């Protein structure tokens, strides 16, 4: 049997991000949605293995697509949880290296925040806004991801992600994605973003 993925525990209590993100959202989002991506990725790997062994016939293109969707969902959520922290320990503007890089590459934190927010608010349907380190230019860049299939971003390290699937906000913010995006800045864990940057910046 191939190696499998597993659901990482949340690095804080389900209600730790309140009032910005409710306990109910965090429970469903972590225990149901993220778990489903883990289960889906493992199921796809198992199908691929059975197909190799002649135990099962599969549509390899469909299964690989399914694998990518689920494993990308798993990875993005595994970054998303520690990207956030309780409001008392999060939010504001970043110091450290990540603060310097954002100033250099985006012309200041306020300009970065406005453009990242625009990226998050305008994702068509479900998806993500991401801050990445681009190793070819050794600088920080933004991207928007529809759903969560993004193999074209190979090798660009994700530093900060914002989940704008409806399951991330609908129970609390209904259809007001912009209000959720604004509230989310209060729980951004800049020290986690900084430590991700320090790992690529070696
Ligand atoms: Mn999600």
Tab-separated table of N, CA and C in Angstrom, residues 34-145:
chain	number	residue	atom	x	y	z
A	34	UNK	N	-11.753	19.414	5.217
A	34	UNK	CA	-10.344	19.025	5.067
A	34	UNK	C	-10.214	17.499	5.123
A	35	UNK	N	-10.934	16.862	6.042
A	35	UNK	CA	-10.885	15.392	6.118
A	35	UNK	C	-11.287	14.754	4.794
A	36	UNK	N	-12.277	15.347	4.121
A	36	UNK	CA	-12.732	14.782	2.844
A	36	UNK	C	-11.621	14.840	1.792
A	37	UNK	N	-10.812	15.892	1.812
A	37	UNK	CA	-9.701	15.971	0.848
A	37	UNK	C	-8.642	14.912	1.156
A	38	UNK	N	-8.384	14.702	2.426
A	38	UNK	CA	-7.419	13.665	2.830
A	38	UNK	C	-7.925	12.291	2.377
A	39	UNK	N	-9.182	12.021	2.675
A	39	UNK	CA	-9.779	10.739	2.287
A	39	UNK	C	-9.767	10.568	0.767
A	40	UNK	N	-10.098	11.645	0.057
A	40	UNK	CA	-10.150	11.597	-1.407
A	40	UNK	C	-8.777	11.361	-2.023
A	41	UNK	N	-7.761	12.014	-1.463
A	41	UNK	CA	-6.402	11.836	-1.985
A	41	UNK	C	-5.952	10.393	-1.764
A	42	UNK	N	-6.217	9.856	-0.588
A	42	UNK	CA	-5.827	8.477	-0.301
A	42	UNK	C	-6.589	7.481	-1.180
A	43	UNK	N	-7.870	7.768	-1.415
A	43	UNK	CA	-8.676	6.875	-2.266
A	43	UNK	C	-8.143	6.868	-3.691
A	44	UNK	N	-7.738	8.048	-4.176
A	44	UNK	CA	-7.202	8.126	-5.544
A	44	UNK	C	-5.888	7.349	-5.649
A	45	UNK	N	-5.032	7.479	-4.639
A	45	UNK	CA	-3.762	6.727	-4.644
A	45	UNK	C	-4.022	5.223	-4.657
A	46	UNK	N	-5.025	4.808	-3.894
A	46	UNK	CA	-5.343	3.381	-3.821
A	46	UNK	C	-5.850	2.872	-5.176
A	47	UNK	N	-6.686	3.686	-5.826
A	47	UNK	CA	-7.174	3.300	-7.159
A	47	UNK	C	-6.014	3.168	-8.151
A	48	UNK	N	-5.087	4.096	-8.086
A	48	UNK	CA	-3.937	4.048	-9.006
A	48	UNK	C	-3.109	2.792	-8.760
A	49	UNK	N	-2.937	2.449	-7.491
A	49	UNK	CA	-2.159	1.253	-7.165
A	49	UNK	C	-2.868	-0.013	-7.642
A	50	UNK	N	-4.170	-0.085	-7.397
A	50	UNK	CA	-4.932	-1.261	-7.842
A	50	UNK	C	-4.906	-1.387	-9.357
A	51	UNK	N	-4.974	-0.244	-10.036
A	51	UNK	CA	-4.924	-0.275	-11.504
A	51	UNK	C	-3.571	-0.792	-11.987
A	52	UNK	N	-2.499	-0.365	-11.332
A	52	UNK	CA	-1.160	-0.852	-11.710
A	52	UNK	C	-1.043	-2.354	-11.522
A	53	UNK	N	-1.714	-2.850	-10.475
A	53	UNK	CA	-1.639	-4.279	-10.161
A	53	UNK	C	-2.663	-5.113	-10.919
A	54	UNK	N	-3.431	-4.458	-11.801
A	54	UNK	CA	-4.417	-5.196	-12.579
A	54	UNK	C	-5.648	-5.601	-11.793
A	55	UNK	N	-5.864	-5.010	-10.625
A	55	UNK	CA	-7.025	-5.379	-9.798
A	55	UNK	C	-8.240	-4.509	-10.102
A	56	UNK	N	-8.036	-3.485	-10.915
A	56	UNK	CA	-9.116	-2.513	-11.114
A	56	UNK	C	-8.838	-1.782	-12.418
A	57	UNK	N	-9.913	-1.447	-13.138
A	57	UNK	CA	-9.750	-0.610	-14.323
A	57	UNK	C	-10.182	0.801	-13.974
A	58	UNK	N	-9.375	1.757	-14.360
A	58	UNK	CA	-9.719	3.142	-14.037
A	58	UNK	C	-9.557	4.026	-15.270
A	59	UNK	N	-10.214	5.183	-15.205
A	59	UNK	CA	-9.959	6.270	-16.158
A	59	UNK	C	-8.820	7.077	-15.532
A	60	UNK	N	-7.595	6.824	-15.977
A	60	UNK	CA	-6.430	7.382	-15.284
A	60	UNK	C	-6.456	8.912	-15.279
A	61	UNK	N	-6.966	9.503	-16.344
A	61	UNK	CA	-7.024	10.962	-16.376
A	61	UNK	C	-7.959	11.485	-15.286
A	62	UNK	N	-9.115	10.846	-15.138
A	62	UNK	CA	-10.072	11.286	-14.116
A	62	UNK	C	-9.508	11.078	-12.712
A	63	UNK	N	-8.838	9.961	-12.507
A	63	UNK	CA	-8.315	9.678	-11.164
A	63	UNK	C	-7.154	10.612	-10.825
A	64	UNK	N	-6.318	10.907	-11.809
A	64	UNK	CA	-5.221	11.840	-11.528
A	64	UNK	C	-5.744	13.246	-11.257
A	65	UNK	N	-6.809	13.606	-11.941
A	65	UNK	CA	-7.425	14.909	-11.695
A	65	UNK	C	-7.999	14.948	-10.272
A	66	UNK	N	-8.650	13.868	-9.907
A	66	UNK	CA	-9.226	13.734	-8.580
A	66	UNK	C	-8.127	13.783	-7.504
A	67	UNK	N	-7.043	13.110	-7.805
A	67	UNK	CA	-5.897	13.114	-6.881
A	67	UNK	C	-5.363	14.533	-6.693
A	68	UNK	N	-5.151	15.236	-7.797
A	68	UNK	CA	-4.627	16.599	-7.730
A	68	UNK	C	-5.563	17.509	-6.944
A	69	UNK	N	-6.853	17.427	-7.256
A	69	UNK	CA	-7.842	18.257	-6.562
A	69	UNK	C	-7.780	18.022	-5.056
A	70	UNK	N	-7.754	16.756	-4.672
A	70	UNK	CA	-7.802	16.442	-3.240
A	70	UNK	C	-6.480	16.711	-2.526
A	71	UNK	N	-5.379	16.387	-3.176
A	71	UNK	CA	-4.099	16.604	-2.491
A	71	UNK	C	-3.802	18.102	-2.411
A	72	UNK	N	-4.179	18.855	-3.449
A	72	UNK	CA	-4.004	20.302	-3.365
A	72	UNK	C	-4.890	20.882	-2.260
A	73	UNK	N	-6.100	20.361	-2.141
A	73	UNK	CA	-6.969	20.799	-1.045
A	73	UNK	C	-6.346	20.493	0.305
A	74	UNK	N	-5.792	19.313	0.429
A	74	UNK	CA	-5.129	18.920	1.682
A	74	UNK	C	-3.955	19.849	1.996
A	75	UNK	N	-3.119	20.113	1.017
A	75	UNK	CA	-1.935	20.952	1.259
A	75	UNK	C	-2.340	22.385	1.577
A	76	UNK	N	-3.274	22.927	0.796
A	76	UNK	CA	-3.693	24.313	1.040
A	76	UNK	C	-4.284	24.476	2.438
A	77	UNK	N	-5.120	23.531	2.862
A	77	UNK	CA	-5.708	23.655	4.208
A	77	UNK	C	-4.640	23.448	5.288
A	78	UNK	N	-3.664	22.595	5.034
A	78	UNK	CA	-2.590	22.375	6.013
A	78	UNK	C	-1.755	23.638	6.213
A	79	UNK	N	-1.721	24.492	5.190
A	79	UNK	CA	-1.042	25.790	5.318
A	79	UNK	C	-1.984	26.831	5.920
A	80	UNK	N	-3.258	26.752	5.525
A	80	UNK	CA	-4.253	27.748	5.955
A	80	UNK	C	-4.412	27.785	7.475
A	81	UNK	N	-4.457	26.623	8.136
A	81	UNK	CA	-4.710	26.624	9.602
A	81	UNK	C	-3.606	27.349	10.367
A	82	UNK	N	-2.332	27.007	10.179
A	82	UNK	CA	-1.295	27.756	10.910
A	82	UNK	C	-1.056	29.166	10.376
A	83	UNK	N	-1.555	29.461	9.163
A	83	UNK	CA	-1.507	30.845	8.671
A	83	UNK	C	-2.368	31.764	9.531
A	84	UNK	N	-3.214	31.175	10.360
A	84	UNK	CA	-4.091	31.974	11.229
A	84	UNK	C	-3.749	31.694	12.687
A	85	UNK	N	-4.082	32.676	13.538
A	85	UNK	CA	-3.866	32.532	14.978
A	85	UNK	C	-4.930	33.364	15.683
A	86	UNK	N	-5.138	33.113	16.985
A	86	UNK	CA	-6.143	33.884	17.725
A	86	UNK	C	-5.883	35.384	17.592
A	87	UNK	N	-6.973	36.188	17.514
A	87	UNK	CA	-6.841	37.610	17.221
A	87	UNK	C	-5.824	38.350	18.094
A	88	UNK	N	-5.670	37.979	19.357
A	88	UNK	CA	-4.693	38.655	20.206
A	88	UNK	C	-3.250	38.458	19.773
A	89	UNK	N	-3.007	37.369	19.035
A	89	UNK	CA	-1.641	37.040	18.606
A	89	UNK	C	-1.468	37.192	17.103
A	90	UNK	N	-2.408	37.872	16.445
A	90	UNK	CA	-2.400	37.891	14.979
A	90	UNK	C	-2.855	39.244	14.461
A	91	UNK	N	-2.906	39.335	13.144
A	91	UNK	CA	-3.391	40.547	12.501
A	91	UNK	C	-2.336	41.633	12.453
A	92	UNK	N	-2.793	42.843	12.183
A	92	UNK	CA	-1.881	43.982	12.076
A	92	UNK	C	-1.035	43.887	10.823
A	93	UNK	N	0.094	44.563	10.843
A	93	UNK	CA	0.991	44.500	9.691
A	93	UNK	C	2.245	43.737	10.091
A	94	UNK	N	2.859	43.035	9.136
A	94	UNK	CA	3.973	42.157	9.474
A	94	UNK	C	5.281	42.908	9.701
A	95	UNK	N	6.050	42.423	10.661
A	95	UNK	CA	7.420	42.888	10.823
A	95	UNK	C	8.348	41.874	10.195
A	96	UNK	N	9.583	41.869	10.610
A	96	UNK	CA	10.527	40.840	10.192
A	96	UNK	C	10.782	40.846	8.697
A	97	UNK	N	11.340	39.740	8.231
A	97	UNK	CA	11.698	39.647	6.814
A	97	UNK	C	10.469	39.756	5.930
A	98	UNK	N	9.379	39.118	6.330
A	98	UNK	CA	8.212	39.134	5.437
A	98	UNK	C	7.684	40.562	5.273
A	99	UNK	N	7.767	41.363	6.331
A	99	UNK	CA	7.389	42.770	6.224
A	99	UNK	C	8.261	43.517	5.234
A	100	UNK	N	9.565	43.246	5.287
A	100	UNK	CA	10.502	43.898	4.352
A	100	UNK	C	10.235	43.475	2.905
A	101	UNK	N	10.021	42.177	2.721
A	101	UNK	CA	9.779	41.667	1.358
A	101	UNK	C	8.490	42.243	0.786
A	102	UNK	N	7.449	42.300	1.623
A	102	UNK	CA	6.169	42.850	1.145
A	102	UNK	C	6.349	44.316	0.763
A	103	UNK	N	7.081	45.071	1.592
A	103	UNK	CA	7.322	46.484	1.257
A	103	UNK	C	8.064	46.615	-0.065
A	104	UNK	N	9.084	45.777	-0.238
A	104	UNK	CA	9.903	45.872	-1.443
A	104	UNK	C	9.130	45.461	-2.701
A	105	UNK	N	8.385	44.342	-2.593
A	105	UNK	CA	7.792	43.762	-3.805
A	105	UNK	C	6.392	44.285	-4.127
A	106	UNK	N	5.731	44.891	-3.138
A	106	UNK	CA	4.377	45.404	-3.388
A	106	UNK	C	4.271	46.905	-3.151
A	107	UNK	N	5.345	47.549	-2.801
A	107	UNK	CA	5.308	48.993	-2.593
A	107	UNK	C	4.667	49.406	-1.279
A	108	UNK	N	4.639	48.478	-0.302
A	108	UNK	CA	4.083	48.802	1.016
A	108	UNK	C	2.982	47.835	1.410
A	109	UNK	N	2.779	47.707	2.719
A	109	UNK	CA	1.802	46.738	3.218
A	109	UNK	C	0.380	47.080	2.787
A	110	UNK	N	0.002	48.354	2.826
A	110	UNK	CA	-1.378	48.717	2.482
A	110	UNK	C	-1.715	48.359	1.037
A	111	UNK	N	-0.742	48.559	0.138
A	111	UNK	CA	-0.971	48.209	-1.274
A	111	UNK	C	-1.081	46.697	-1.442
A	112	UNK	N	-0.214	45.971	-0.712
A	112	UNK	CA	-0.292	44.503	-0.738
A	112	UNK	C	-1.650	44.030	-0.237
A	113	UNK	N	-2.052	44.561	0.912
A	113	UNK	CA	-3.309	44.114	1.541
A	113	UNK	C	-4.500	44.383	0.623
A	114	UNK	N	-4.511	45.546	-0.009
A	114	UNK	CA	-5.621	45.888	-0.909
A	114	UNK	C	-5.665	44.943	-2.110
A	115	UNK	N	-4.498	44.626	-2.677
A	115	UNK	CA	-4.496	43.775	-3.866
A	115	UNK	C	-4.781	42.310	-3.517
A	116	UNK	N	-4.248	41.856	-2.389
A	116	UNK	CA	-4.551	40.484	-1.949
A	116	UNK	C	-6.054	40.351	-1.679
A	117	UNK	N	-6.631	41.364	-1.027
A	117	UNK	CA	-8.080	41.350	-0.761
A	117	UNK	C	-8.875	41.336	-2.057
A	118	UNK	N	-8.464	42.145	-3.032
A	118	UNK	CA	-9.133	42.146	-4.343
A	118	UNK	C	-9.067	40.766	-4.974
A	119	UNK	N	-7.893	40.147	-4.871
A	119	UNK	CA	-7.720	38.807	-5.445
A	119	UNK	C	-8.702	37.829	-4.789
A	120	UNK	N	-8.825	37.924	-3.454
A	120	UNK	CA	-9.706	37.002	-2.725
A	120	UNK	C	-11.180	37.262	-3.057
A	121	UNK	N	-11.541	38.529	-3.123
A	121	UNK	CA	-12.956	38.876	-3.325
A	121	UNK	C	-13.426	38.525	-4.725
A	122	UNK	N	-12.511	38.520	-5.690
A	122	UNK	CA	-12.931	38.355	-7.084
A	122	UNK	C	-12.700	36.957	-7.646
A	123	UNK	N	-12.296	36.009	-6.802
A	123	UNK	CA	-12.198	34.625	-7.300
A	123	UNK	C	-13.561	34.230	-7.859
A	124	UNK	N	-13.570	33.709	-9.080
A	124	UNK	CA	-14.832	33.312	-9.691
A	124	UNK	C	-15.231	31.952	-9.125
A	125	UNK	N	-16.299	31.935	-8.335
A	125	UNK	CA	-16.714	30.699	-7.681
A	125	UNK	C	-15.815	30.388	-6.506
A	126	UNK	N	-15.487	29.109	-6.312
A	126	UNK	CA	-14.691	28.674	-5.173
A	126	UNK	C	-13.207	28.797	-5.477
A	127	UNK	N	-12.429	29.141	-4.477
A	127	UNK	CA	-10.996	29.187	-4.720
A	127	UNK	C	-10.222	29.848	-3.614
A	128	UNK	N	-9.044	30.344	-3.960
A	128	UNK	CA	-8.099	30.858	-2.983
A	128	UNK	C	-7.372	32.077	-3.534
A	129	UNK	N	-6.950	32.950	-2.635
A	129	UNK	CA	-5.928	33.954	-2.933
A	129	UNK	C	-4.664	33.497	-2.215
A	130	UNK	N	-3.524	33.578	-2.906
A	130	UNK	CA	-2.274	33.085	-2.328
A	130	UNK	C	-1.147	34.094	-2.503
A	131	UNK	N	-0.332	34.170	-1.485
A	131	UNK	CA	0.954	34.876	-1.572
A	131	UNK	C	2.031	33.809	-1.731
A	132	UNK	N	2.857	33.973	-2.775
A	132	UNK	CA	3.849	32.955	-3.103
A	132	UNK	C	5.240	33.558	-3.167
A	133	UNK	N	6.217	32.705	-2.963
A	133	UNK	CA	7.600	33.080	-3.273
A	133	UNK	C	7.946	32.490	-4.633
A	134	UNK	N	8.335	33.354	-5.576
A	134	UNK	CA	8.712	32.928	-6.921
A	134	UNK	C	10.231	32.772	-6.966
A	135	UNK	N	10.734	31.532	-7.075
A	135	UNK	CA	12.190	31.336	-7.016
A	135	UNK	C	12.919	31.849	-8.252
A	136	UNK	N	12.196	32.043	-9.372
A	136	UNK	CA	12.878	32.504	-10.590
A	136	UNK	C	13.244	33.981	-10.499
A	137	UNK	N	12.393	34.741	-9.812
A	137	UNK	CA	12.692	36.166	-9.646
A	137	UNK	C	13.105	36.476	-8.208
A	138	UNK	N	13.066	35.466	-7.349
A	138	UNK	CA	13.342	35.649	-5.923
A	138	UNK	C	12.541	36.828	-5.361
A	139	UNK	N	11.246	36.777	-5.619
A	139	UNK	CA	10.380	37.835	-5.086
A	139	UNK	C	9.014	37.245	-4.746
A	140	UNK	N	8.206	38.057	-4.083
A	140	UNK	CA	6.875	37.623	-3.694
A	140	UNK	C	5.866	38.010	-4.772
A	141	UNK	N	4.946	37.099	-5.055
A	141	UNK	CA	3.903	37.350	-6.057
A	141	UNK	C	2.559	36.861	-5.522
A	142	UNK	N	1.495	37.379	-6.137
A	142	UNK	CA	0.141	36.968	-5.773
A	142	UNK	C	-0.416	36.059	-6.851
A	143	UNK	N	-1.330	35.196	-6.460
A	143	UNK	CA	-2.107	34.487	-7.467
A	143	UNK	C	-3.485	34.192	-6.932
A	144	UNK	N	-4.353	33.855	-7.872
A	144	UNK	CA	-5.709	33.453	-7.577
A	144	UNK	C	-5.845	32.017	-8.054
A	145	UNK	N	-6.480	31.180	-7.280
A	145	UNK	CA	-6.646	29.786	-7.674
A	145	UNK	C	-8.134	29.483	-7.723
